[in-house]
Amino acid sequence: MPPRCQLLAGNLSLPFRCLRQPPPSYRTFATSQPLAAAKGGDLGSHLPKHVVPKTAPVPRYPYGDSRLFRQADKGLYGGQMIQFGNNVSHRTKTKTRRIWKPNVVSKSFYSVILKKKIKLRVTTSVIKTMEREGGLDEYLLRDNETRVKELGPTGWALRWWLMQTPQVIARMRAEAAALGLAKEVIEENWPAEPAWRTEVKLRQEQLAAEKMGKEEEAEEMKKEEYHKWLRQQSSKLLQRRELLRTLSKREIDAAPSRLAKLKVKVTPDVEAMAARMEKKERMEAARAAEEARETNTELSETAEVGASSDQMRLQALGS
């Protein structure tokens, strides 16, 4: 018996008992749910410029852009900016110029009101403030002059966009009513439907109507062009048929250019149009023949009346 099998329990007299056991089989299928969008939201993170529409009438930031640290305008820096100073040696008192930059990270924050993630460049101190406030929405909506100064243009635009949502409007109206403000004041400052949204809706309706009118006009032009092409092809088809009826085979072979000029793309619509045009021509020819016949009849009757009157006049003169 091999040494590696001597300490095993059981009857190992058979040589095949020491063979290596087959590896365990692993499941090759997944039972977890696929990644799906949250109910009422969407997946992925969005940049602020994709959250606030370009056409939105965002009011101007009251404190203006940053003049010393311009990258702070594109994120939430909490008023922090680059600082300049010196490293001073304790032994020789030598000064070495250096700078201090804020600790900026790129992070996505979920907005409960907008139901989407917003990717922002924020400082770590702002992240701590957000955690203390209760999230991105509460940080942006804090009614404080110091907070407004910390927001910057990007935070100001996000704050304004949040304040246009029905959820925040209802919240502000409830707070104003709890403070005892008059209903007229509440309607003036926090209307249920902002005026700019009404203007945007009207503008969208006008644009939709103009687009519909342009599409209808283009469709009418296409129809007119198509009918014009049909008439041209049908007239060519009729001329070609008339030419084929009048010319003999030898004449057709001798003058192929005349038929080449009347080259027609025959389609069911062209044939139908040609049939209608041919029928119309026959009806016009029949009408013209009928009018000519009536004219000849009137002329003959007039001639007969004139001849009879001449005879009567001659008889009267002879008597």
PDB file of C-alpha atoms in Angstrom:
ATOM      1  CA  MET A   1       0.000   0.000   0.000  1.00  0.00           C
ATOM      2  CA  PRO A   2       1.404   3.411  -0.791  1.00  0.00           C
ATOM      3  CA  PRO A   3       2.496   5.435   2.267  1.00  0.00           C
ATOM      4  CA  ARG A   4       0.055   8.228   1.523  1.00  0.00           C
ATOM      5  CA  CYS A   5      -2.841   5.789   1.859  1.00  0.00           C
ATOM      6  CA  GLN A   6      -1.802   4.035   5.093  1.00  0.00           C
ATOM      7  CA  LEU A   7      -3.443   6.512   7.478  1.00  0.00           C
ATOM      8  CA  LEU A   8      -6.768   6.537   5.666  1.00  0.00           C
ATOM      9  CA  ALA A   9      -9.666   4.700   7.300  1.00  0.00           C
ATOM     10  CA  GLY A  10     -11.597   1.958   5.583  1.00  0.00           C
ATOM     11  CA  ASN A  11     -10.691  -0.852   3.275  1.00  0.00           C
ATOM     12  CA  LEU A  12      -8.057   0.481   0.878  1.00  0.00           C
ATOM     13  CA  SER A  13      -6.947  -2.827  -0.497  1.00  0.00           C
ATOM     14  CA  LEU A  14      -8.182  -1.927  -3.910  1.00  0.00           C
ATOM     15  CA  PRO A  15      -5.672   0.167  -5.858  1.00  0.00           C
ATOM     16  CA  PHE A  16      -8.337   2.480  -7.216  1.00  0.00           C
ATOM     17  CA  ARG A  17      -9.268   3.804  -3.762  1.00  0.00           C
ATOM     18  CA  CYS A  18      -6.225   6.102  -3.696  1.00  0.00           C
ATOM     19  CA  LEU A  19      -7.049   7.915  -6.871  1.00  0.00           C
ATOM     20  CA  ARG A  20      -7.610  11.660  -6.659  1.00  0.00           C
ATOM     21  CA  GLN A  21     -11.227  12.646  -6.181  1.00  0.00           C
ATOM     22  CA  PRO A  22     -12.861  14.705  -8.949  1.00  0.00           C
ATOM     23  CA  PRO A  23     -12.994  18.447  -8.243  1.00  0.00           C
ATOM     24  CA  PRO A  24     -16.290  19.793  -6.970  1.00  0.00           C
ATOM     25  CA  SER A  25     -18.585  21.306  -9.551  1.00  0.00           C
ATOM     26  CA  TYR A  26     -19.339  25.017  -9.237  1.00  0.00           C
ATOM     27  CA  ARG A  27     -22.485  26.769 -10.292  1.00  0.00           C
ATOM     28  CA  THR A  28     -22.096  28.583 -13.570  1.00  0.00           C
ATOM     29  CA  PHE A  29     -25.260  30.642 -13.303  1.00  0.00           C
ATOM     30  CA  ALA A  30     -26.080  33.782 -11.351  1.00  0.00           C
ATOM     31  CA  THR A  31     -29.119  34.174  -9.138  1.00  0.00           C
ATOM     32  CA  SER A  32     -28.715  37.871  -8.332  1.00  0.00           C
ATOM     33  CA  GLN A  33     -30.959  40.466  -9.926  1.00  0.00           C
ATOM     34  CA  PRO A  34     -29.452  42.434 -12.833  1.00  0.00           C
ATOM     35  CA  LEU A  35     -28.580  46.064 -12.284  1.00  0.00           C
ATOM     36  CA  ALA A  36     -31.758  48.035 -12.858  1.00  0.00           C
ATOM     37  CA  ALA A  37     -32.736  51.659 -12.489  1.00  0.00           C
ATOM     38  CA  ALA A  38     -34.299  52.633  -9.202  1.00  0.00           C
ATOM     39  CA  LYS A  39     -38.002  53.245  -9.296  1.00  0.00           C
ATOM     40  CA  GLY A  40     -38.517  56.875 -10.252  1.00  0.00           C
ATOM     41  CA  GLY A  41     -34.806  57.550 -10.864  1.00  0.00           C
ATOM     42  CA  ASP A  42     -31.972  56.719 -13.215  1.00  0.00           C
ATOM     43  CA  LEU A  43     -28.586  55.068 -13.087  1.00  0.00           C
ATOM     44  CA  GLY A  44     -25.195  56.671 -13.360  1.00  0.00           C
ATOM     45  CA  SER A  45     -23.938  60.063 -12.283  1.00  0.00           C
ATOM     46  CA  HIS A  46     -24.572  63.350 -14.045  1.00  0.00           C
ATOM     47  CA  LEU A  47     -22.476  66.462 -14.311  1.00  0.00           C
ATOM     48  CA  PRO A  48     -24.082  69.701 -13.084  1.00  0.00           C
ATOM     49  CA  LYS A  49     -24.212  71.084 -16.638  1.00  0.00           C
ATOM     50  CA  HIS A  50     -26.365  68.089 -17.587  1.00  0.00           C
ATOM     51  CA  VAL A  51     -28.654  68.490 -14.570  1.00  0.00           C
ATOM     52  CA  VAL A  52     -29.546  72.168 -14.981  1.00  0.00           C
ATOM     53  CA  PRO A  53     -30.801  72.857 -18.535  1.00  0.00           C
ATOM     54  CA  LYS A  54     -28.927  75.454 -20.550  1.00  0.00           C
ATOM     55  CA  THR A  55     -32.186  77.254 -21.317  1.00  0.00           C
ATOM     56  CA  ALA A  56     -33.137  77.597 -17.638  1.00  0.00           C
ATOM     57  CA  PRO A  57     -33.211  81.282 -16.539  1.00  0.00           C
ATOM     58  CA  VAL A  58     -30.816  80.855 -13.608  1.00  0.00           C
ATOM     59  CA  PRO A  59     -30.369  84.210 -11.805  1.00  0.00           C
ATOM     60  CA  ARG A  60     -26.887  85.650 -11.554  1.00  0.00           C
ATOM     61  CA  TYR A  61     -24.857  84.535  -8.560  1.00  0.00           C
ATOM     62  CA  PRO A  62     -24.945  87.508  -6.158  1.00  0.00           C
ATOM     63  CA  TYR A  63     -21.301  87.200  -5.085  1.00  0.00           C
ATOM     64  CA  GLY A  64     -19.806  86.799  -8.555  1.00  0.00           C
ATOM     65  CA  ASP A  65     -17.109  84.464  -9.814  1.00  0.00           C
ATOM     66  CA  SER A  66     -13.935  83.648  -7.940  1.00  0.00           C
ATOM     67  CA  ARG A  67     -11.016  85.831  -9.048  1.00  0.00           C
ATOM     68  CA  LEU A  68      -8.196  84.106  -7.183  1.00  0.00           C
ATOM     69  CA  PHE A  69      -9.132  80.406  -7.490  1.00  0.00           C
ATOM     70  CA  ARG A  70     -11.275  79.976 -10.559  1.00  0.00           C
ATOM     71  CA  GLN A  71     -11.602  76.216 -10.390  1.00  0.00           C
ATOM     72  CA  ALA A  72     -13.774  76.771  -7.302  1.00  0.00           C
ATOM     73  CA  ASP A  73     -16.527  78.037  -9.641  1.00  0.00           C
ATOM     74  CA  LYS A  74     -16.950  74.509 -11.044  1.00  0.00           C
ATOM     75  CA  GLY A  75     -17.489  72.700  -7.768  1.00  0.00           C
ATOM     76  CA  LEU A  76     -18.394  72.962  -4.095  1.00  0.00           C
ATOM     77  CA  TYR A  77     -15.263  74.231  -2.385  1.00  0.00           C
ATOM     78  CA  GLY A  78     -16.911  75.795   0.661  1.00  0.00           C
ATOM     79  CA  GLY A  79     -15.065  79.075   0.201  1.00  0.00           C
ATOM     80  CA  GLN A  80     -11.647  77.408   0.347  1.00  0.00           C
ATOM     81  CA  MET A  81      -8.950  78.493  -2.067  1.00  0.00           C
ATOM     82  CA  ILE A  82      -5.243  78.271  -2.698  1.00  0.00           C
ATOM     83  CA  GLN A  83      -2.994  79.843  -0.074  1.00  0.00           C
ATOM     84  CA  PHE A  84       0.598  81.041  -0.356  1.00  0.00           C
ATOM     85  CA  GLY A  85       3.197  81.070   2.376  1.00  0.00           C
ATOM     86  CA  ASN A  86       6.677  80.010   3.474  1.00  0.00           C
ATOM     87  CA  ASN A  87       8.357  77.056   5.085  1.00  0.00           C
ATOM     88  CA  VAL A  88      10.596  78.505   7.817  1.00  0.00           C
ATOM     89  CA  SER A  89      13.556  76.509   9.078  1.00  0.00           C
ATOM     90  CA  HIS A  90      13.771  76.342  12.891  1.00  0.00           C
ATOM     91  CA  ARG A  91      17.556  76.240  12.832  1.00  0.00           C
ATOM     92  CA  THR A  92      18.531  78.742  10.147  1.00  0.00           C
ATOM     93  CA  LYS A  93      15.233  80.633   9.804  1.00  0.00           C
ATOM     94  CA  THR A  94      15.449  80.126   6.033  1.00  0.00           C
ATOM     95  CA  LYS A  95      12.183  80.810   4.202  1.00  0.00           C
ATOM     96  CA  THR A  96      11.046  78.643   1.299  1.00  0.00           C
ATOM     97  CA  ARG A  97       7.967  79.589  -0.702  1.00  0.00           C
ATOM     98  CA  ARG A  98       5.157  77.058  -0.809  1.00  0.00           C
ATOM     99  CA  ILE A  99       1.437  76.793  -1.476  1.00  0.00           C
ATOM    100  CA  TRP A 100      -1.478  75.072   0.214  1.00  0.00           C
ATOM    101  CA  LYS A 101      -4.318  73.744  -1.934  1.00  0.00           C
ATOM    102  CA  PRO A 102      -7.667  72.516  -0.621  1.00  0.00           C
ATOM    103  CA  ASN A 103      -8.207  68.768  -0.491  1.00  0.00           C
ATOM    104  CA  VAL A 104     -10.489  68.353  -3.504  1.00  0.00           C
ATOM    105  CA  VAL A 105     -12.067  65.031  -4.464  1.00  0.00           C
ATOM    106  CA  SER A 106     -14.448  64.050  -7.245  1.00  0.00           C
ATOM    107  CA  LYS A 107     -17.486  62.316  -5.819  1.00  0.00           C
ATOM    108  CA  SER A 108     -21.077  61.514  -6.793  1.00  0.00           C
ATOM    109  CA  PHE A 109     -23.870  62.541  -4.432  1.00  0.00           C
ATOM    110  CA  TYR A 110     -27.443  61.319  -4.652  1.00  0.00           C
ATOM    111  CA  SER A 111     -30.160  63.957  -4.787  1.00  0.00           C
ATOM    112  CA  VAL A 112     -33.384  62.701  -3.230  1.00  0.00           C
ATOM    113  CA  ILE A 113     -35.417  65.519  -4.779  1.00  0.00           C
ATOM    114  CA  LEU A 114     -34.043  65.129  -8.317  1.00  0.00           C
ATOM    115  CA  LYS A 115     -33.745  61.326  -7.967  1.00  0.00           C
ATOM    116  CA  LYS A 116     -30.356  61.166  -9.624  1.00  0.00           C
ATOM    117  CA  LYS A 117     -26.663  61.189  -8.808  1.00  0.00           C
ATOM    118  CA  ILE A 118     -24.691  64.364  -9.391  1.00  0.00           C
ATOM    119  CA  LYS A 119     -20.933  64.184  -9.857  1.00  0.00           C
ATOM    120  CA  LEU A 120     -19.186  67.111  -8.200  1.00  0.00           C
ATOM    121  CA  ARG A 121     -15.715  68.293  -7.255  1.00  0.00           C
ATOM    122  CA  VAL A 122     -15.927  68.946  -3.525  1.00  0.00           C
ATOM    123  CA  THR A 123     -13.551  69.471  -0.652  1.00  0.00           C
ATOM    124  CA  THR A 124     -13.424  67.074   2.273  1.00  0.00           C
ATOM    125  CA  SER A 125     -14.676  69.765   4.638  1.00  0.00           C
ATOM    126  CA  VAL A 126     -17.789  70.211   2.462  1.00  0.00           C
ATOM    127  CA  ILE A 127     -18.362  66.440   2.557  1.00  0.00           C
ATOM    128  CA  LYS A 128     -18.316  66.560   6.366  1.00  0.00           C
ATOM    129  CA  THR A 129     -20.776  69.454   6.300  1.00  0.00           C
ATOM    130  CA  MET A 130     -23.067  67.493   3.955  1.00  0.00           C
ATOM    131  CA  GLU A 131     -23.031  64.503   6.304  1.00  0.00           C
ATOM    132  CA  ARG A 132     -23.889  66.789   9.196  1.00  0.00           C
ATOM    133  CA  GLU A 133     -26.688  68.526   7.261  1.00  0.00           C
ATOM    134  CA  GLY A 134     -28.238  65.312   5.963  1.00  0.00           C
ATOM    135  CA  GLY A 135     -27.272  65.113   2.302  1.00  0.00           C
ATOM    136  CA  LEU A 136     -26.676  67.201  -0.792  1.00  0.00           C
ATOM    137  CA  ASP A 137     -30.199  68.633  -0.964  1.00  0.00           C
ATOM    138  CA  GLU A 138     -30.176  69.924   2.600  1.00  0.00           C
ATOM    139  CA  TYR A 139     -26.704  71.380   2.136  1.00  0.00           C
ATOM    140  CA  LEU A 140     -27.803  73.325  -0.944  1.00  0.00           C
ATOM    141  CA  LEU A 141     -31.151  74.467   0.490  1.00  0.00           C
ATOM    142  CA  ARG A 142     -29.798  75.795   3.781  1.00  0.00           C
ATOM    143  CA  ASP A 143     -31.160  79.347   4.138  1.00  0.00           C
ATOM    144  CA  ASN A 144     -28.050  81.119   5.360  1.00  0.00           C
ATOM    145  CA  GLU A 145     -25.975  83.940   3.890  1.00  0.00           C
ATOM    146  CA  THR A 146     -22.737  82.180   4.770  1.00  0.00           C
ATOM    147  CA  ARG A 147     -23.912  79.031   3.020  1.00  0.00           C
ATOM    148  CA  VAL A 148     -24.844  80.990  -0.100  1.00  0.00           C
ATOM    149  CA  LYS A 149     -21.327  82.491  -0.143  1.00  0.00           C
ATOM    150  CA  GLU A 150     -19.839  78.986   0.082  1.00  0.00           C
ATOM    151  CA  LEU A 151     -21.908  77.552  -2.779  1.00  0.00           C
ATOM    152  CA  GLY A 152     -20.315  79.372  -5.681  1.00  0.00           C
ATOM    153  CA  PRO A 153     -21.904  79.598  -9.159  1.00  0.00           C
ATOM    154  CA  THR A 154     -22.297  75.809  -9.539  1.00  0.00           C
ATOM    155  CA  GLY A 155     -23.926  75.322  -6.154  1.00  0.00           C
ATOM    156  CA  TRP A 156     -26.088  78.396  -6.745  1.00  0.00           C
ATOM    157  CA  ALA A 157     -27.411  76.954 -10.022  1.00  0.00           C
ATOM    158  CA  LEU A 158     -28.124  73.590  -8.379  1.00  0.00           C
ATOM    159  CA  ARG A 159     -29.851  75.327  -5.463  1.00  0.00           C
ATOM    160  CA  TRP A 160     -32.052  77.349  -7.821  1.00  0.00           C
ATOM    161  CA  TRP A 161     -32.948  74.237  -9.824  1.00  0.00           C
ATOM    162  CA  LEU A 162     -33.925  72.397  -6.636  1.00  0.00           C
ATOM    163  CA  MET A 163     -36.108  75.326  -5.581  1.00  0.00           C
ATOM    164  CA  GLN A 164     -38.094  75.030  -8.825  1.00  0.00           C
ATOM    165  CA  THR A 165     -39.235  71.465  -8.094  1.00  0.00           C
ATOM    166  CA  PRO A 166     -42.812  70.965  -6.807  1.00  0.00           C
ATOM    167  CA  GLN A 167     -41.541  69.160  -3.715  1.00  0.00           C
ATOM    168  CA  VAL A 168     -39.407  72.098  -2.533  1.00  0.00           C
ATOM    169  CA  ILE A 169     -42.095  74.639  -3.490  1.00  0.00           C
ATOM    170  CA  ALA A 170     -44.660  72.780  -1.367  1.00  0.00           C
ATOM    171  CA  ARG A 171     -42.168  72.637   1.499  1.00  0.00           C
ATOM    172  CA  MET A 172     -41.487  76.390   1.347  1.00  0.00           C
ATOM    173  CA  ARG A 173     -45.193  77.216   1.126  1.00  0.00           C
ATOM    174  CA  ALA A 174     -45.851  75.082   4.190  1.00  0.00           C
ATOM    175  CA  GLU A 175     -43.037  76.799   6.119  1.00  0.00           C
ATOM    176  CA  ALA A 176     -44.361  80.233   5.116  1.00  0.00           C
ATOM    177  CA  ALA A 177     -47.893  79.279   6.156  1.00  0.00           C
ATOM    178  CA  ALA A 178     -46.562  78.014   9.503  1.00  0.00           C
ATOM    179  CA  LEU A 179     -44.931  81.413  10.051  1.00  0.00           C
ATOM    180  CA  GLY A 180     -48.332  83.076   9.563  1.00  0.00           C
ATOM    181  CA  LEU A 181     -47.671  84.852   6.268  1.00  0.00           C
ATOM    182  CA  ALA A 182     -50.647  85.990   4.229  1.00  0.00           C
ATOM    183  CA  LYS A 183     -51.789  83.846   1.338  1.00  0.00           C
ATOM    184  CA  GLU A 184     -51.187  86.684  -1.131  1.00  0.00           C
ATOM    185  CA  VAL A 185     -47.565  86.972   0.007  1.00  0.00           C
ATOM    186  CA  ILE A 186     -47.104  83.215  -0.311  1.00  0.00           C
ATOM    187  CA  GLU A 187     -48.551  83.202  -3.842  1.00  0.00           C
ATOM    188  CA  GLU A 188     -46.355  86.130  -4.833  1.00  0.00           C
ATOM    189  CA  ASN A 189     -43.083  84.677  -3.523  1.00  0.00           C
ATOM    190  CA  TRP A 190     -43.666  80.933  -3.915  1.00  0.00           C
ATOM    191  CA  PRO A 191     -46.193  80.367  -6.724  1.00  0.00           C
ATOM    192  CA  ALA A 192     -47.297  76.799  -7.302  1.00  0.00           C
ATOM    193  CA  GLU A 193     -46.230  77.094 -10.949  1.00  0.00           C
ATOM    194  CA  PRO A 194     -43.202  79.350 -11.576  1.00  0.00           C
ATOM    195  CA  ALA A 195     -43.701  81.956 -14.282  1.00  0.00           C
ATOM    196  CA  TRP A 196     -40.656  80.834 -16.253  1.00  0.00           C
ATOM    197  CA  ARG A 197     -42.041  77.289 -16.471  1.00  0.00           C
ATOM    198  CA  THR A 198     -45.266  78.654 -17.959  1.00  0.00           C
ATOM    199  CA  GLU A 199     -43.257  80.681 -20.488  1.00  0.00           C
ATOM    200  CA  VAL A 200     -41.159  77.630 -21.353  1.00  0.00           C
ATOM    201  CA  LYS A 201     -44.293  75.524 -21.858  1.00  0.00           C
ATOM    202  CA  LEU A 202     -45.823  78.168 -24.116  1.00  0.00           C
ATOM    203  CA  ARG A 203     -42.590  78.444 -26.073  1.00  0.00           C
ATOM    204  CA  GLN A 204     -42.395  74.664 -26.424  1.00  0.00           C
ATOM    205  CA  GLU A 205     -45.992  74.558 -27.662  1.00  0.00           C
ATOM    206  CA  GLN A 206     -45.217  77.314 -30.181  1.00  0.00           C
ATOM    207  CA  LEU A 207     -42.117  75.487 -31.388  1.00  0.00           C
ATOM    208  CA  ALA A 208     -44.079  72.243 -31.658  1.00  0.00           C
ATOM    209  CA  ALA A 209     -46.806  74.008 -33.652  1.00  0.00           C
ATOM    210  CA  GLU A 210     -44.208  75.630 -35.932  1.00  0.00           C
ATOM    211  CA  LYS A 211     -42.490  72.292 -36.423  1.00  0.00           C
ATOM    212  CA  MET A 212     -45.809  70.636 -37.209  1.00  0.00           C
ATOM    213  CA  GLY A 213     -46.643  73.407 -39.673  1.00  0.00           C
ATOM    214  CA  LYS A 214     -43.246  73.094 -41.344  1.00  0.00           C
ATOM    215  CA  GLU A 215     -43.648  69.330 -41.565  1.00  0.00           C
ATOM    216  CA  GLU A 216     -47.116  69.706 -43.088  1.00  0.00           C
ATOM    217  CA  GLU A 217     -45.788  72.332 -45.529  1.00  0.00           C
ATOM    218  CA  ALA A 218     -42.904  70.052 -46.485  1.00  0.00           C
ATOM    219  CA  GLU A 219     -45.346  67.187 -46.930  1.00  0.00           C
ATOM    220  CA  GLU A 220     -47.551  69.325 -49.164  1.00  0.00           C
ATOM    221  CA  MET A 221     -44.511  70.377 -51.217  1.00  0.00           C
ATOM    222  CA  LYS A 222     -43.490  66.743 -51.573  1.00  0.00           C
ATOM    223  CA  LYS A 223     -47.001  65.855 -52.711  1.00  0.00           C
ATOM    224  CA  GLU A 224     -47.030  68.710 -55.230  1.00  0.00           C
ATOM    225  CA  GLU A 225     -43.614  67.717 -56.579  1.00  0.00           C
ATOM    226  CA  TYR A 226     -44.709  64.100 -56.798  1.00  0.00           C
ATOM    227  CA  HIS A 227     -47.907  65.001 -58.652  1.00  0.00           C
ATOM    228  CA  LYS A 228     -45.910  67.235 -60.986  1.00  0.00           C
ATOM    229  CA  TRP A 229     -43.513  64.377 -61.680  1.00  0.00           C
ATOM    230  CA  LEU A 230     -46.480  62.045 -62.229  1.00  0.00           C
ATOM    231  CA  ARG A 231     -48.015  64.427 -64.761  1.00  0.00           C
ATOM    232  CA  GLN A 232     -44.710  64.764 -66.614  1.00  0.00           C
ATOM    233  CA  GLN A 233     -44.151  61.014 -66.737  1.00  0.00           C
ATOM    234  CA  SER A 234     -47.753  60.353 -67.756  1.00  0.00           C
ATOM    235  CA  SER A 235     -47.624  62.893 -70.585  1.00  0.00           C
ATOM    236  CA  LYS A 236     -44.349  61.331 -71.774  1.00  0.00           C
ATOM    237  CA  LEU A 237     -45.937  57.885 -71.620  1.00  0.00           C
ATOM    238  CA  LEU A 238     -48.897  59.030 -73.711  1.00  0.00           C
ATOM    239  CA  GLN A 239     -46.597  60.684 -76.259  1.00  0.00           C
ATOM    240  CA  ARG A 240     -44.509  57.532 -76.437  1.00  0.00           C
ATOM    241  CA  ARG A 241     -47.570  55.359 -77.004  1.00  0.00           C
ATOM    242  CA  GLU A 242     -48.869  57.747 -79.659  1.00  0.00           C
ATOM    243  CA  LEU A 243     -45.466  57.752 -81.345  1.00  0.00           C
ATOM    244  CA  LEU A 244     -45.324  53.957 -81.293  1.00  0.00           C
ATOM    245  CA  ARG A 245     -48.775  53.782 -82.856  1.00  0.00           C
ATOM    246  CA  THR A 246     -47.944  56.217 -85.636  1.00  0.00           C
ATOM    247  CA  LEU A 247     -44.435  55.013 -86.520  1.00  0.00           C
ATOM    248  CA  SER A 248     -43.686  51.757 -88.195  1.00  0.00           C
ATOM    249  CA  LYS A 249     -40.992  49.381 -86.977  1.00  0.00           C
ATOM    250  CA  ARG A 250     -38.533  50.591 -89.607  1.00  0.00           C
ATOM    251  CA  GLU A 251     -39.079  54.204 -88.645  1.00  0.00           C
ATOM    252  CA  ILE A 252     -38.618  53.349 -84.953  1.00  0.00           C
ATOM    253  CA  ASP A 253     -35.296  51.655 -85.699  1.00  0.00           C
ATOM    254  CA  ALA A 254     -34.231  54.578 -87.866  1.00  0.00           C
ATOM    255  CA  ALA A 255     -35.069  57.240 -85.286  1.00  0.00           C
ATOM    256  CA  PRO A 256     -34.258  55.869 -81.814  1.00  0.00           C
ATOM    257  CA  SER A 257     -33.428  59.330 -80.491  1.00  0.00           C
ATOM    258  CA  ARG A 258     -37.070  60.342 -80.623  1.00  0.00           C
ATOM    259  CA  LEU A 259     -37.954  57.493 -78.278  1.00  0.00           C
ATOM    260  CA  ALA A 260     -34.910  58.153 -76.089  1.00  0.00           C
ATOM    261  CA  LYS A 261     -36.230  61.638 -75.399  1.00  0.00           C
ATOM    262  CA  LEU A 262     -39.473  60.081 -74.201  1.00  0.00           C
ATOM    263  CA  LYS A 263     -37.828  57.691 -71.741  1.00  0.00           C
ATOM    264  CA  VAL A 264     -40.358  56.996 -68.996  1.00  0.00           C
ATOM    265  CA  LYS A 265     -40.117  55.361 -65.583  1.00  0.00           C
ATOM    266  CA  VAL A 266     -43.328  53.345 -65.665  1.00  0.00           C
ATOM    267  CA  THR A 267     -44.901  52.762 -62.234  1.00  0.00           C
ATOM    268  CA  PRO A 268     -48.473  51.869 -61.262  1.00  0.00           C
ATOM    269  CA  ASP A 269     -49.105  55.506 -60.318  1.00  0.00           C
ATOM    270  CA  VAL A 270     -47.766  56.697 -63.673  1.00  0.00           C
ATOM    271  CA  GLU A 271     -49.942  54.207 -65.552  1.00  0.00           C
ATOM    272  CA  ALA A 272     -53.001  55.246 -63.548  1.00  0.00           C
ATOM    273  CA  MET A 273     -52.271  58.931 -64.161  1.00  0.00           C
ATOM    274  CA  ALA A 274     -51.735  58.256 -67.867  1.00  0.00           C
ATOM    275  CA  ALA A 275     -55.047  56.404 -68.036  1.00  0.00           C
ATOM    276  CA  ARG A 276     -56.819  59.323 -66.371  1.00  0.00           C
ATOM    277  CA  MET A 277     -55.144  61.810 -68.702  1.00  0.00           C
ATOM    278  CA  GLU A 278     -56.033  59.698 -71.734  1.00  0.00           C
ATOM    279  CA  LYS A 279     -59.631  59.417 -70.571  1.00  0.00           C
ATOM    280  CA  LYS A 280     -59.738  63.170 -70.008  1.00  0.00           C
ATOM    281  CA  GLU A 281     -58.356  63.793 -73.504  1.00  0.00           C
ATOM    282  CA  ARG A 282     -60.985  61.481 -75.015  1.00  0.00           C
ATOM    283  CA  MET A 283     -63.743  63.251 -73.098  1.00  0.00           C
ATOM    284  CA  GLU A 284     -62.444  66.647 -74.223  1.00  0.00           C
ATOM    285  CA  ALA A 285     -62.229  65.427 -77.815  1.00  0.00           C
ATOM    286  CA  ALA A 286     -65.790  64.072 -77.627  1.00  0.00           C
ATOM    287  CA  ARG A 287     -66.997  67.338 -76.102  1.00  0.00           C
ATOM    288  CA  ALA A 288     -65.240  69.330 -78.831  1.00  0.00           C
ATOM    289  CA  ALA A 289     -66.782  67.109 -81.509  1.00  0.00           C
ATOM    290  CA  GLU A 290     -70.226  67.549 -79.955  1.00  0.00           C
ATOM    291  CA  GLU A 291     -69.781  71.322 -79.855  1.00  0.00           C
ATOM    292  CA  ALA A 292     -68.626  71.326 -83.486  1.00  0.00           C
ATOM    293  CA  ARG A 293     -71.650  69.233 -84.452  1.00  0.00           C
ATOM    294  CA  GLU A 294     -74.004  71.602 -82.650  1.00  0.00           C
ATOM    295  CA  THR A 295     -72.315  74.569 -84.323  1.00  0.00           C
ATOM    296  CA  ASN A 296     -72.690  72.987 -87.763  1.00  0.00           C
ATOM    297  CA  THR A 297     -76.338  72.226 -87.046  1.00  0.00           C
ATOM    298  CA  GLU A 298     -77.000  75.825 -86.032  1.00  0.00           C
ATOM    299  CA  LEU A 299     -75.221  77.095 -89.145  1.00  0.00           C
ATOM    300  CA  SER A 300     -77.233  74.800 -91.418  1.00  0.00           C
ATOM    301  CA  GLU A 301     -80.499  75.832 -89.774  1.00  0.00           C
ATOM    302  CA  THR A 302     -79.533  79.479 -90.147  1.00  0.00           C
ATOM    303  CA  ALA A 303     -78.711  78.916 -93.832  1.00  0.00           C
ATOM    304  CA  GLU A 304     -82.051  77.172 -94.423  1.00  0.00           C
ATOM    305  CA  VAL A 305     -83.944  79.989 -92.750  1.00  0.00           C
ATOM    306  CA  GLY A 306     -82.039  82.542 -94.831  1.00  0.00           C
ATOM    307  CA  ALA A 307     -82.769  80.626 -98.065  1.00  0.00           C
ATOM    308  CA  SER A 308     -86.486  80.359 -97.308  1.00  0.00           C
ATOM    309  CA  SER A 309     -86.677  84.066 -96.516  1.00  0.00           C
ATOM    310  CA  ASP A 310     -84.954  84.878 -99.812  1.00  0.00           C
ATOM    311  CA  GLN A 311     -87.443  82.748-101.734  1.00  0.00           C
ATOM    312  CA  MET A 312     -90.363  84.445-100.042  1.00  0.00           C
ATOM    313  CA  ARG A 313     -88.897  87.846-100.869  1.00  0.00           C
ATOM    314  CA  LEU A 314     -88.437  86.857-104.523  1.00  0.00           C
ATOM    315  CA  GLN A 315     -92.000  85.558-104.745  1.00  0.00           C
ATOM    316  CA  ALA A 316     -93.281  88.789-103.285  1.00  0.00           C
ATOM    317  CA  LEU A 317     -91.331  90.812-105.807  1.00  0.00           C
ATOM    318  CA  GLY A 318     -92.543  88.646-108.715  1.00  0.00           C
ATOM    319  CA  SER A 319     -96.169  88.989-107.766  1.00  0.00           C
TER     320      SER A 319
END
